[in-house]
XYZ file of C-alpha atoms in Angstrom:
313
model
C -5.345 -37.510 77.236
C -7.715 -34.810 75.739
C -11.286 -35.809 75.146
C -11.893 -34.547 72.039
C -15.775 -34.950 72.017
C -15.530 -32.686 75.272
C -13.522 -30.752 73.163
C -15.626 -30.630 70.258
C -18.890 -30.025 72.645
C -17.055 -26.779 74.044
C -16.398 -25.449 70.655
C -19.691 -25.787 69.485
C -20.943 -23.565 72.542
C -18.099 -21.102 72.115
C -19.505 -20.306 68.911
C -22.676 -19.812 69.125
C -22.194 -17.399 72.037
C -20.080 -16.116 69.415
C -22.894 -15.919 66.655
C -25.490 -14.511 69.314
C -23.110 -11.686 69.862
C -23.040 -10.943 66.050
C -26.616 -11.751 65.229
C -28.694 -10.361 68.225
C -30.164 -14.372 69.351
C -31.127 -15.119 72.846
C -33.980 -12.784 72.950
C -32.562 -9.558 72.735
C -35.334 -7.041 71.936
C -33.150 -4.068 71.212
C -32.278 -6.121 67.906
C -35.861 -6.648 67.143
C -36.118 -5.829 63.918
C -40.314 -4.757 63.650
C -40.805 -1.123 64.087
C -44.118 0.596 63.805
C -44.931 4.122 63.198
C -48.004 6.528 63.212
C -48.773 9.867 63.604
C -50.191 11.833 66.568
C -52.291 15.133 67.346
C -52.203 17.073 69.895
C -55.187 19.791 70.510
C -56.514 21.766 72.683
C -56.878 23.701 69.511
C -53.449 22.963 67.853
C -50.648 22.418 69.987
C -47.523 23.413 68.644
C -44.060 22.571 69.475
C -44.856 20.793 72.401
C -43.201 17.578 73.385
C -44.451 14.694 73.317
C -43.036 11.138 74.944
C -44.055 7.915 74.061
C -44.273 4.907 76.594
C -45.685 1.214 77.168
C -47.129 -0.816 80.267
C -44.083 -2.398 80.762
C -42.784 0.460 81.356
C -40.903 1.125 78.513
C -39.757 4.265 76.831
C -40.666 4.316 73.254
C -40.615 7.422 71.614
C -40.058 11.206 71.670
C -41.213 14.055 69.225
C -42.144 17.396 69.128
C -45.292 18.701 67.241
C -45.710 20.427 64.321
C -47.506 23.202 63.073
C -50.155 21.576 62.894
C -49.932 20.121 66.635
C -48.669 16.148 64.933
C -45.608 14.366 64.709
C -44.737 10.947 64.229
C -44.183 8.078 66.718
C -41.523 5.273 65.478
C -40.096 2.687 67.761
C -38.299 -0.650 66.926
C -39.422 -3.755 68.535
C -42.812 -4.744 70.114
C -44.817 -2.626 72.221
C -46.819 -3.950 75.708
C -50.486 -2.226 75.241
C -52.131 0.221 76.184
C -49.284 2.883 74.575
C -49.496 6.112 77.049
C -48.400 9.665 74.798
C -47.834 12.775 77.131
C -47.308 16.290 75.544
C -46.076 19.647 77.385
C -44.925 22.985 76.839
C -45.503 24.585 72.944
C -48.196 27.249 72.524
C -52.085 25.950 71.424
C -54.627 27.925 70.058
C -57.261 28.820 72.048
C -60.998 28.909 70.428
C -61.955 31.493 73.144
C -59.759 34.236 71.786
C -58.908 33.505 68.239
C -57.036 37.270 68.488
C -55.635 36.688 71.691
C -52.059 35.857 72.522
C -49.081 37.900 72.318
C -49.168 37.781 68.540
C -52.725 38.626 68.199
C -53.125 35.036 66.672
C -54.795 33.514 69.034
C -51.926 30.880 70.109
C -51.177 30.841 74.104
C -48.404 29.124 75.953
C -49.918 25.522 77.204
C -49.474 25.398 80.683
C -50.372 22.023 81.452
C -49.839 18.485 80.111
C -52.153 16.623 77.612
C -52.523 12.848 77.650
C -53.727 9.640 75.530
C -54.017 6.253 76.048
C -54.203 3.333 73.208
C -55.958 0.068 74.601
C -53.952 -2.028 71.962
C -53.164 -2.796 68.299
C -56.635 -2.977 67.080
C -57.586 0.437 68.407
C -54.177 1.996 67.150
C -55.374 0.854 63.868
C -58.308 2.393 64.255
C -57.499 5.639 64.869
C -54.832 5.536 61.644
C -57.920 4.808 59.490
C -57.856 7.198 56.142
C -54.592 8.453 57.505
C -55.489 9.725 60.878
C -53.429 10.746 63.734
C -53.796 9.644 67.639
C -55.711 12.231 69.363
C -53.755 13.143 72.560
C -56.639 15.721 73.806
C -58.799 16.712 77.098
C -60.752 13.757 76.834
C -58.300 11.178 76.096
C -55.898 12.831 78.933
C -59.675 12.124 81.013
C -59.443 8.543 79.835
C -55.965 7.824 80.835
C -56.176 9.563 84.330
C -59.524 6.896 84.959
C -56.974 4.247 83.971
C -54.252 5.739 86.168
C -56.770 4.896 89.051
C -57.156 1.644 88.857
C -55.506 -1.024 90.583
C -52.529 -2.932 88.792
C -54.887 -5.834 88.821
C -57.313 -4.425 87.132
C -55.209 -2.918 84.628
C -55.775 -4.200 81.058
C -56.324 -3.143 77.419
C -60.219 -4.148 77.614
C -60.307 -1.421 80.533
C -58.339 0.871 78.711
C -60.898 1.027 76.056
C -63.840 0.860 78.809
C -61.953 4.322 80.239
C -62.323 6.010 77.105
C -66.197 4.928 76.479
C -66.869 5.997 80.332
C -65.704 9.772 79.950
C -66.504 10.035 76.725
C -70.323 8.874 77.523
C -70.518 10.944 80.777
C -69.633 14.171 78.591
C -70.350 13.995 75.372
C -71.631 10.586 73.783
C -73.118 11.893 70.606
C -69.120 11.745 69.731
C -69.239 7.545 69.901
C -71.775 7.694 67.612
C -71.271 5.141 64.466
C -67.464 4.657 65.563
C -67.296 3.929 69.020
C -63.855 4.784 70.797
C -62.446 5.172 67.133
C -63.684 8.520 67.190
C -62.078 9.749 70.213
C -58.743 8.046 69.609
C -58.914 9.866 66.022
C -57.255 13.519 66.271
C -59.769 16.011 65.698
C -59.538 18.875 62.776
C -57.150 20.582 63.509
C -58.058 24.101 64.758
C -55.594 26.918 64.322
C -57.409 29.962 63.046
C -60.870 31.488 63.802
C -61.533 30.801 60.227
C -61.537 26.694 60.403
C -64.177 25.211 59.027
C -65.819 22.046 60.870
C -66.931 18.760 59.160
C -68.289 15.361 60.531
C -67.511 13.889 63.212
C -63.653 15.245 63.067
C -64.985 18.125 63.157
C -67.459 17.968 66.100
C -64.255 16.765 67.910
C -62.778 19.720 67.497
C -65.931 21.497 68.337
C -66.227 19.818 71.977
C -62.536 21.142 72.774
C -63.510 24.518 71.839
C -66.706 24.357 73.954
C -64.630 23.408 76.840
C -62.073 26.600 75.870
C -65.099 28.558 76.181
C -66.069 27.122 79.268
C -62.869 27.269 80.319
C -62.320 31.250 79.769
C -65.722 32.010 81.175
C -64.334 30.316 84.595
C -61.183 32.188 84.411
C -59.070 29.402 83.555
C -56.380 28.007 81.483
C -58.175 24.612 78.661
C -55.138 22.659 80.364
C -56.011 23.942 84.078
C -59.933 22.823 83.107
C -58.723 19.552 81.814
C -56.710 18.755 84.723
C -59.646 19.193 87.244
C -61.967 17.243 84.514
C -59.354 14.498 85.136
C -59.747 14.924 88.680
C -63.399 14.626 88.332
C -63.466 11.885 85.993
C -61.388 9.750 88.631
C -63.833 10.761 91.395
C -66.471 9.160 88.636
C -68.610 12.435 88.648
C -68.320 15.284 86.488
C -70.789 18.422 87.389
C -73.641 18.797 85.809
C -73.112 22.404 85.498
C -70.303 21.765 83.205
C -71.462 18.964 81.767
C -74.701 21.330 80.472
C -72.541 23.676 79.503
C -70.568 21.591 76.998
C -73.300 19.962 75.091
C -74.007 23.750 74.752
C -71.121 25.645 73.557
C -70.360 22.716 71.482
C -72.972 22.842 69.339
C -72.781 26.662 69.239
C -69.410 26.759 68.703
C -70.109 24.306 65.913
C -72.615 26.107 64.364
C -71.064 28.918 63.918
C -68.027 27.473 62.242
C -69.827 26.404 59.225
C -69.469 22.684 57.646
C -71.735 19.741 58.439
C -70.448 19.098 62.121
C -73.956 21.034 63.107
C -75.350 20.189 66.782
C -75.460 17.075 67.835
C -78.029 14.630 69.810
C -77.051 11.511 71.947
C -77.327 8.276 70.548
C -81.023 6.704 71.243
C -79.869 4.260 73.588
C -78.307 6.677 75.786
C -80.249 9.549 76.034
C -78.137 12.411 77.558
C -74.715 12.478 79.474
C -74.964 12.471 83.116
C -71.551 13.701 84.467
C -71.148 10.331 85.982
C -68.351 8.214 84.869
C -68.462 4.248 85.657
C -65.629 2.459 86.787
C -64.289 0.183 84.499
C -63.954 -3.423 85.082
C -61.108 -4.642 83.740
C -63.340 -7.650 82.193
C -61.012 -9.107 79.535
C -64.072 -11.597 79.009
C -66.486 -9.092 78.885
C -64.735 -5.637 77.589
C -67.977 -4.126 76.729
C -69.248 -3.872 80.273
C -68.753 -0.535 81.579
C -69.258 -1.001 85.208
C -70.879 -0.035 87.954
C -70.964 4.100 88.666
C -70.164 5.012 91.781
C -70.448 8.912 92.732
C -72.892 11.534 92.026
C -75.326 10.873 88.941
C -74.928 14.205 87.596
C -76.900 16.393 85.496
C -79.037 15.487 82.182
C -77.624 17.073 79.957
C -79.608 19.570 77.486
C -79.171 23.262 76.786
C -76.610 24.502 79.047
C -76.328 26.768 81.820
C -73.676 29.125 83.164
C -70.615 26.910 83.346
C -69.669 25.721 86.789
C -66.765 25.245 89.038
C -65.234 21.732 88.918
C-alpha cells in the first residue's frame, strides 16, 4: 500500500529543491542581489591605465578595472563584502611631479613600475572617503597602511586595526594630513595631479602635495615614486621610517605646495602631536578600543622640521 502522507512529505521537499534552484534560496551569495559601487584613485601623480583588482578578507575576488585619465575607475560588485576591502593597481604610466617634462612624450607621464595599494577598514570608512563624491585613494601611504596590516598576525587582524594602520603611517610621516578628518583624509583620493600646471587646494590638495614631495625625494635618491614606496612599506613594517626622509617630506611638501598656488600652503602638525617621528606603532587589533594605537617598537626617528638632504631608506 502507498503511504500517501510519505508521499505527500516527499513532494513537498522535491519542490522546494526545485524552487531553490529557480530562486537562488539556501544561502547562495552569487544570487545576492545588493551590489555597491564607488569610485577609486590611483596617484602617484595620476596613474593611468593601470589595473586595478578588487578583493575582501575572506578572500574574495570582487572587482577589476582599469583607470582612467584621470587615474579612477569604478568598483561594482554584487553581494556583501567581508571588511577591510584591499585595491591593488599595476602597470599604466603616472605622472611624475619631479619632471613635469619628462617622459617619452615630454609630458611628464612615466611607466609605473611598481604596485600601489589601499586598504578600507569597513563600511563606515568607505563612506567616508565617498563624501562630496570622492574616490578611494589607492596611494604611497595607503599602500604603507596595508603593508603594516599585511604584518600582523591573523589574530590580530581586524577592521579597528585596519584603521589604526592608516593613523600609524600617516602620523609617523605626515600628521598635519589627519587634521579635522582623521583617516577620512587619507582614504580620500587626492587632486588629481597630471600637469605641472595643477593647482592645489585644502586638504585634497596637500594630499597631492605629500606624493609629490616624496617624487622629489624620490628622484633626488635616484629612484622610481613606486621603488620609494615599496621600501617606505618596508620601513613602515619594521615600525621606523628615517628621519632623514621623514625631514625631507615635511619639506618638499610644503615647497612643492607652495609653489603650486591654491590654499593647500605649508602645513603644521596638529597641537597634540607635535612633529612626526618616523616611528610607526603597531597596531593592536583592539576592537574595544580602536583608537589605541599601540605600543612603537623600533627606532624613534627624527622630529620632523625643515628638511635635510633626503636619505636612503
Amino acid at each position: 500500500m502507498i503511504n500517501s502522507k510519505k508521499m505527500r512529505l516527499t513532494m513537498f521537499a522535491a519542490s522546494m529543491v526545485a524552487a531553490g534552484a529557480l530562486t537562488g534560496c539556501f544561502n547562495d551569495k552569487s544570487s545576492d542581489p545588493s551590489s555597491t559601487s564607488f569610485g577609486g584613485g590611483a596617484s602617484l601623480g595620476a596613474l593611468v591605465g593601470a589595473t586595478c583588482n578588487v578583493s575582501d578578507s575572506a578572500p574574495r575576488a570582487l572587482s577589476v578595472y582599469t583607470t582612467d585619465a584621470n587615474g579612477e575607475g569604478t568598483v561594482s560588485f554584487t553581494g556583501s563584502a567581508t571588511y577591510p576591502i584591499f585595491i591593488s593597481c599595476s602597470g599604466g604610466n603616472f605622472f611624475d611631479e619631479a619632471n613635469p617634462t619628462g617622459g617619452a612624450n615630454g609630458d611628464g607621464f612615466r611607466p609605473n613600475d611598481g604596485t600601489l595599494r589601499s586598504i578600507i577598514p569597513d563600511a563606515d570608512s568607505l563612506a567616508s572617503a565617498q563624501a562630496n563624491g570622492g574616490k578611494v585613494a589607492v596611494t604611497t601611504l595607503t599602500s604603507m597602511a596595508a603593508a603594516v596590516y599585511d604584518s600582523l598576525p591573523a589574530a590580530k587582524k581586524n577592521p579597528a586595526a585596519a584603521k589604526e594602520s592608516i593613523t600609524n603611517v600617516v602620523t609617523a610621516v605626515y600628521p598635519g594630513l589627519l587634521a579635522n578628518g582623521g583617516i577620512a583624509n587619507v582614504l580620500k583620493a587626492p587632486t588629481v595631479v597630471k600637469s605641472a600646471a595643477t593647482t592645489l587646494n585644502g586638504t585634497e590638495g596637500k594630499y597631492a602635495a605629500v606624493l609629490a614631495g616624496l617624487a622629489q625625494i624620490a628622484k633626488d635618491q635616484n629612484k622610481s615614486p613606486s621603488q620609494l614606496a615599496t621600501e617606505l612599506a618596508s620601513a613602515a613594517v619594521a615600525r621606523s621610517i628615517p628621519a632623514t626622509v621623514v625631514d625631507n617630506i615635511v619639506a618638499k611638501t610644503n615647497t612643492y605646495a607652495s609653489s603650486q598656488g591654491g590654499d593647500a600652503g605649508t602645513t603644521t602638525a596638529p597641537a597634540n602631536n607635535p612633529q612626526p617621528t618616523g616611528t610607526v606603532a603597531e597596531p593592536t587589533g583592539d576592537e574595544s578600543n580602536p583608537s589605541d594605537p599601540g605600543t612603537p617598537t623600533g627606532g624613534t626617528g627624527g622630529t620632523g622640521g625643515t628638511g635635510g638632504s633626503g636619505g636612503t631608506v
